[in-house]
């Protein structure tokens, strides 16, 4: 079994690819509520600035 590690240093969000940043935010938001559905819309391209769509 792999050993679990923990990062205590700062996370440099500016170094993340924009789509990877959207994935990270979507994963963080997922635990805040019991969502009916949550999806990323950023990779589709023509999203008019909407990166995540979630329904309660």
Backbone as CSV, one residue per row, in Angstrom:
resi,resn,N_x,N_y,N_z,CA_x,CA_y,CA_z,C_x,C_y,C_z
1,UNK,0.851,-1.172,0.000,0.000,0.000,0.000,0.900,1.239,0.000
2,UNK,0.601,2.233,-0.879,1.420,3.443,-0.920,1.250,4.272,0.354
3,UNK,2.336,4.934,0.722,2.309,5.798,1.901,1.626,7.122,1.552
4,UNK,0.698,7.552,2.394,-0.024,8.811,2.177,0.845,9.949,2.671
5,UNK,0.927,11.003,1.874,1.717,12.163,2.271,0.819,13.390,2.367
6,UNK,1.330,14.436,2.967,0.568,15.671,3.122,1.448,16.837,2.715
7,UNK,0.875,17.783,1.985,1.613,18.965,1.539,1.264,20.139,2.437
8,UNK,2.280,20.764,3.004,2.065,21.924,3.867,2.482,23.224,3.190
9,UNK,3.157,23.136,2.077,3.620,24.322,1.369,2.497,24.995,0.598
10,UNK,2.747,26.187,0.096,1.723,26.908,-0.659,1.447,26.234,-1.999
11,UNK,0.217,26.344,-2.461,-0.163,25.847,-3.778,-0.158,27.036,-4.721
12,UNK,0.587,26.926,-5.798,0.710,28.024,-6.761,-0.336,27.846,-7.856
13,UNK,-1.524,28.422,-7.620,-2.621,28.284,-8.564,-2.280,28.868,-9.928
14,UNK,-1.436,29.887,-9.961,-1.082,30.518,-11.234,-0.274,29.581,-12.127
15,UNK,0.284,28.531,-11.570,1.054,27.570,-12.358,0.183,26.473,-12.965
16,UNK,-1.078,26.389,-12.560,-1.977,25.359,-13.082,-2.524,25.765,-14.449
17,UNK,-2.703,24.791,-15.299,-3.391,24.983,-16.561,-4.823,25.419,-16.234
18,UNK,-5.430,26.330,-17.004,-6.791,26.793,-16.685,-7.814,25.677,-16.508
19,UNK,-7.764,24.656,-17.344,-8.714,23.553,-17.206,-8.438,22.740,-15.949
20,UNK,-7.181,22.592,-15.595,-6.831,21.863,-14.369,-7.307,22.645,-13.147
21,UNK,-7.202,23.988,-13.192,-7.694,24.828,-12.103,-9.209,24.658,-11.943
22,UNK,-9.933,24.638,-13.067,-11.384,24.437,-13.017,-11.717,23.078,-12.406
23,UNK,-10.959,22.056,-12.757,-11.176,20.718,-12.178,-10.955,20.742,-10.671
24,UNK,-9.922,21.438,-10.230,-9.619,21.530,-8.804,-10.753,22.227,-8.048
25,UNK,-11.228,23.350,-8.577,-12.310,24.094,-7.928,-13.581,23.253,-7.880
26,UNK,-13.890,22.557,-8.973,-15.085,21.702,-9.002,-14.989,20.607,-7.948
27,UNK,-13.830,20.015,-7.769,-13.654,18.987,-6.756,-13.809,19.555,-5.350
28,UNK,-13.327,20.780,-5.127,-13.464,21.408,-3.815,-14.923,21.755,-3.508
29,UNK,-15.644,22.286,-4.498,-17.039,22.691,-4.313,-17.939,21.472,-4.118
30,UNK,-17.559,20.351,-4.680,-18.374,19.136,-4.622,-18.749,18.761,-3.188
31,UNK,-17.861,18.982,-2.229,-18.095,18.585,-0.839,-18.906,19.590,-0.020
32,UNK,-19.233,20.751,-0.567,-19.940,21.772,0.191,-21.425,21.494,0.368
33,UNK,-22.057,20.822,-0.585,-23.492,20.553,-0.538,-23.756,19.176,-1.127
34,UNK,-24.987,18.732,-0.953,-25.415,17.499,-1.584,-26.002,17.878,-2.946
35,UNK,-25.155,17.961,-3.965,-25.560,18.424,-5.284,-26.348,17.353,-6.024
36,UNK,-27.353,17.786,-6.769,-28.076,16.879,-7.657,-27.161,16.524,-8.830
37,UNK,-26.478,17.533,-9.351,-25.468,17.314,-10.388,-24.495,18.476,-10.380
38,UNK,-23.272,18.200,-10.780,-22.239,19.228,-10.896,-21.372,18.848,-12.083
39,UNK,-21.118,19.818,-12.956,-20.363,19.530,-14.173,-19.492,20.717,-14.544
40,UNK,-18.407,20.431,-15.193,-17.526,21.472,-15.708,-17.946,21.834,-17.116
41,UNK,-18.049,23.120,-17.403,-18.437,23.553,-18.742,-17.281,24.239,-19.457
42,UNK,-16.203,24.525,-18.760,-15.064,25.234,-19.336,-14.421,24.553,-20.529
43,UNK,-14.195,23.232,-20.476,-13.532,22.577,-21.605,-14.305,22.642,-22.916
44,UNK,-15.599,22.938,-22.870,-16.390,22.970,-24.106,-16.046,24.164,-24.982
45,UNK,-15.457,25.199,-24.415,-15.021,26.336,-25.227,-15.965,27.515,-25.198
46,UNK,-17.187,27.382,-25.685,-18.113,28.515,-25.765,-19.036,28.511,-24.549
47,UNK,-18.469,28.823,-23.392,-19.250,28.760,-22.152,-19.602,30.134,-21.604
48,UNK,-19.245,31.211,-22.304,-19.543,32.585,-21.890,-19.057,32.872,-20.469
49,UNK,-17.913,32.292,-20.070,-17.332,32.560,-18.773,-17.831,31.657,-17.659
50,UNK,-18.783,30.768,-17.941,-19.277,29.835,-16.915,-18.406,28.593,-16.956
51,UNK,-17.777,28.274,-15.817,-16.856,27.151,-15.776,-17.436,25.935,-15.079
52,UNK,-18.380,26.155,-14.162,-18.988,25.062,-13.419,-20.494,25.306,-13.355
53,UNK,-21.259,24.253,-13.607,-22.711,24.339,-13.486,-23.129,23.276,-12.465
54,UNK,-23.852,23.701,-11.417,-24.274,22.777,-10.370,-25.739,23.020,-10.041
55,UNK,-26.435,21.946,-9.749,-27.847,22.016,-9.393,-28.043,21.380,-8.030
56,UNK,-28.806,22.065,-7.159,-29.090,21.532,-5.819,-30.245,20.574,-5.867
